Amino acid sequence: MPVCATGPNRRESGCTIASAGSAAPTQDEALDTAPRGTGTLFDPRWRSVTLAVALSFAVVAFAELALSTAMPVAVQALHGLRGYAAVFGGFMAASLVGTITAGRLCDAGRTRPTALGALGCFALGALTCGGADGMAQLVLGRALQGLGGGGLTVALYVVVARRYPDAVRPRVFSMITSCWVLPSLVGPLAAGAVTDRLSWRWVFLGIAAAAALGALPLYRATAGTGPATAPEAAEGADESETGARRGGLPLALTAAAGAGLVQYAEAGRGSALGWAAAGTGLLLLALSVPRLLPRGTLRAAAGVPALVLLRGVAAAAFFTVESFVPLMLVDRHHLSPTLAGFSLTGAALSWTAASWYQGRRTDGDRTALIRSGAVVHALGTALALAAAFGPVPAWAAPLALVVSGFGMGLLLPSVGVLIMELSPATEQGANSASLELSDNLCSVLLVGLAGVLLHAPAGGGAGSGGSAFVLVFVPPLATALAAVALSARPLRAAV
């Protein structure tokens, strides 16, 4: 009888015939032996998957970028300025829980309910925010959005791993990058227009409606993403060291609480309560994170552990520089916020260009792209540090983001592709969750450290000239150089 690799939709999956008594092919075998067709993202076999993945990522991206415009108005309208940090801290903490939980569920064969449940949670959170009559509801809504957004991201990565052949995945990651670019250009402007002419509530309600539109495409895209076949399960049977599989909900909640306390400490800026929160948060992270990541991550063991650590340190360096370059342009070079914001646009465009390039490199070793990206990223970070010194002109800082963005566009998608190649089917969810966890936690810690250094007595704080920003950009440069060193390690060792 016909055996379909990706579920009942035979036009998309391509079917092979299993003779009586023969074993059914695994998903990867079916994809590899099916007629190749065009081999593009819109090949009839996975066209609906491409549309679902693109729509889902675009909705999440638009929500994050649009809310940067609408959220201050919402908080002001609800008279909740003192709870402003909780809106973002709650999202971050819940996102960690959603990420880890989704990894476990997807590896248990529940990718479809995980993806749809996460999308529903994200939409419910947007509805809760849109109907909020107080800060408690707004914080709850953002937490629901974080829980859903974190889970949805991991589930989508598992869909990519199980519905596309190896040769197409680099283009999928390039497309995912592109899904963030258009929202980065039009999201804040659109949200601002809606907020000014209608209400901030309609921004959230519109996000909920867009998420609802993605439910049916996502349902179709998750066909054939159930439990691993017998050969695939046997391949991953000994892989008991994966972090999200070794950990559980209690560890996820512990990590979320630790991250939340660290974020609270950043806002404390040296107060006794802030230092206490920082110490407690770091302790909770130290107790939980090593058990949530693949064993050997902290010592950069070859293979998946090194890739997970590389993703975290590279992302942390970039997003720290991205966070403080606009502030330096406004504070030190006296540019308008609009002009300073264009530096972020340049970074997004260069990231997309590099990602498009790596997506066309379907032959050859991914490690070469990873190493090249790490070096370019470090050069951009070094230029950001140089731009903090007095004699360097203002245009050097935006150029630093453009250079770093290009490096990240080579590095991050290639890390994702290589992780999928190295992950058995039973570990795809856990390893995807580990990537997101490493990314988020490393960024929180490094951005927090940079914020402390900005206000350190030696720096004098913003407004004191370039010395404060020199201190700010030293840790990201050290981290970027660490990413270069990590990229030189063996990255294809068996996991």
CSV table of N, CA and C in Angstrom, one decimal, residues 41-42 45-56 221:
chain,number,residue,atom,x,y,z
A,41,LEU,N,11.7,26.3,-2.6
A,41,LEU,CA,10.8,26.3,-1.4
A,41,LEU,C,9.3,26.1,-1.8
A,42,PHE,N,9.0,26.3,-3.0
A,42,PHE,CA,7.6,26.2,-3.5
A,42,PHE,C,7.4,25.0,-4.3
A,45,ARG,N,5.5,19.6,-3.3
A,45,ARG,CA,5.4,18.6,-2.1
A,45,ARG,C,5.5,19.4,-0.8
A,46,TRP,N,6.0,20.5,-0.7
A,46,TRP,CA,6.1,21.3,0.6
A,46,TRP,C,5.7,22.7,0.4
A,47,ARG,N,5.0,23.0,-0.6
A,47,ARG,CA,4.5,24.4,-0.8
A,47,ARG,C,3.7,24.9,0.4
A,48,SER,N,2.7,24.1,0.8
A,48,SER,CA,1.9,24.5,1.9
A,48,SER,C,2.7,24.6,3.2
A,49,VAL,N,3.8,23.8,3.4
A,49,VAL,CA,4.6,23.9,4.6
A,49,VAL,C,5.3,25.3,4.6
A,50,THR,N,5.9,25.7,3.4
A,50,THR,CA,6.6,26.9,3.3
A,50,THR,C,5.7,28.1,3.6
A,51,LEU,N,4.4,28.1,3.1
A,51,LEU,CA,3.5,29.2,3.4
A,51,LEU,C,3.2,29.2,4.9
A,52,ALA,N,3.0,28.1,5.5
A,52,ALA,CA,2.7,28.0,6.9
A,52,ALA,C,3.8,28.5,7.8
A,53,VAL,N,5.0,28.1,7.5
A,53,VAL,CA,6.2,28.5,8.3
A,53,VAL,C,6.4,30.0,8.1
A,54,ALA,N,6.3,30.5,6.9
A,54,ALA,CA,6.5,31.9,6.6
A,54,ALA,C,5.5,32.8,7.3
A,55,LEU,N,4.2,32.4,7.3
A,55,LEU,CA,3.2,33.1,7.9
A,55,LEU,C,3.3,33.1,9.4
A,56,SER,N,3.7,32.0,10.0
A,56,SER,CA,3.8,31.9,11.5
A,56,SER,C,5.0,32.8,12.0
A,221,ALA,N,0.6,21.9,7.6
A,221,ALA,CA,2.1,21.8,7.5
A,221,ALA,C,2.6,20.7,8.5
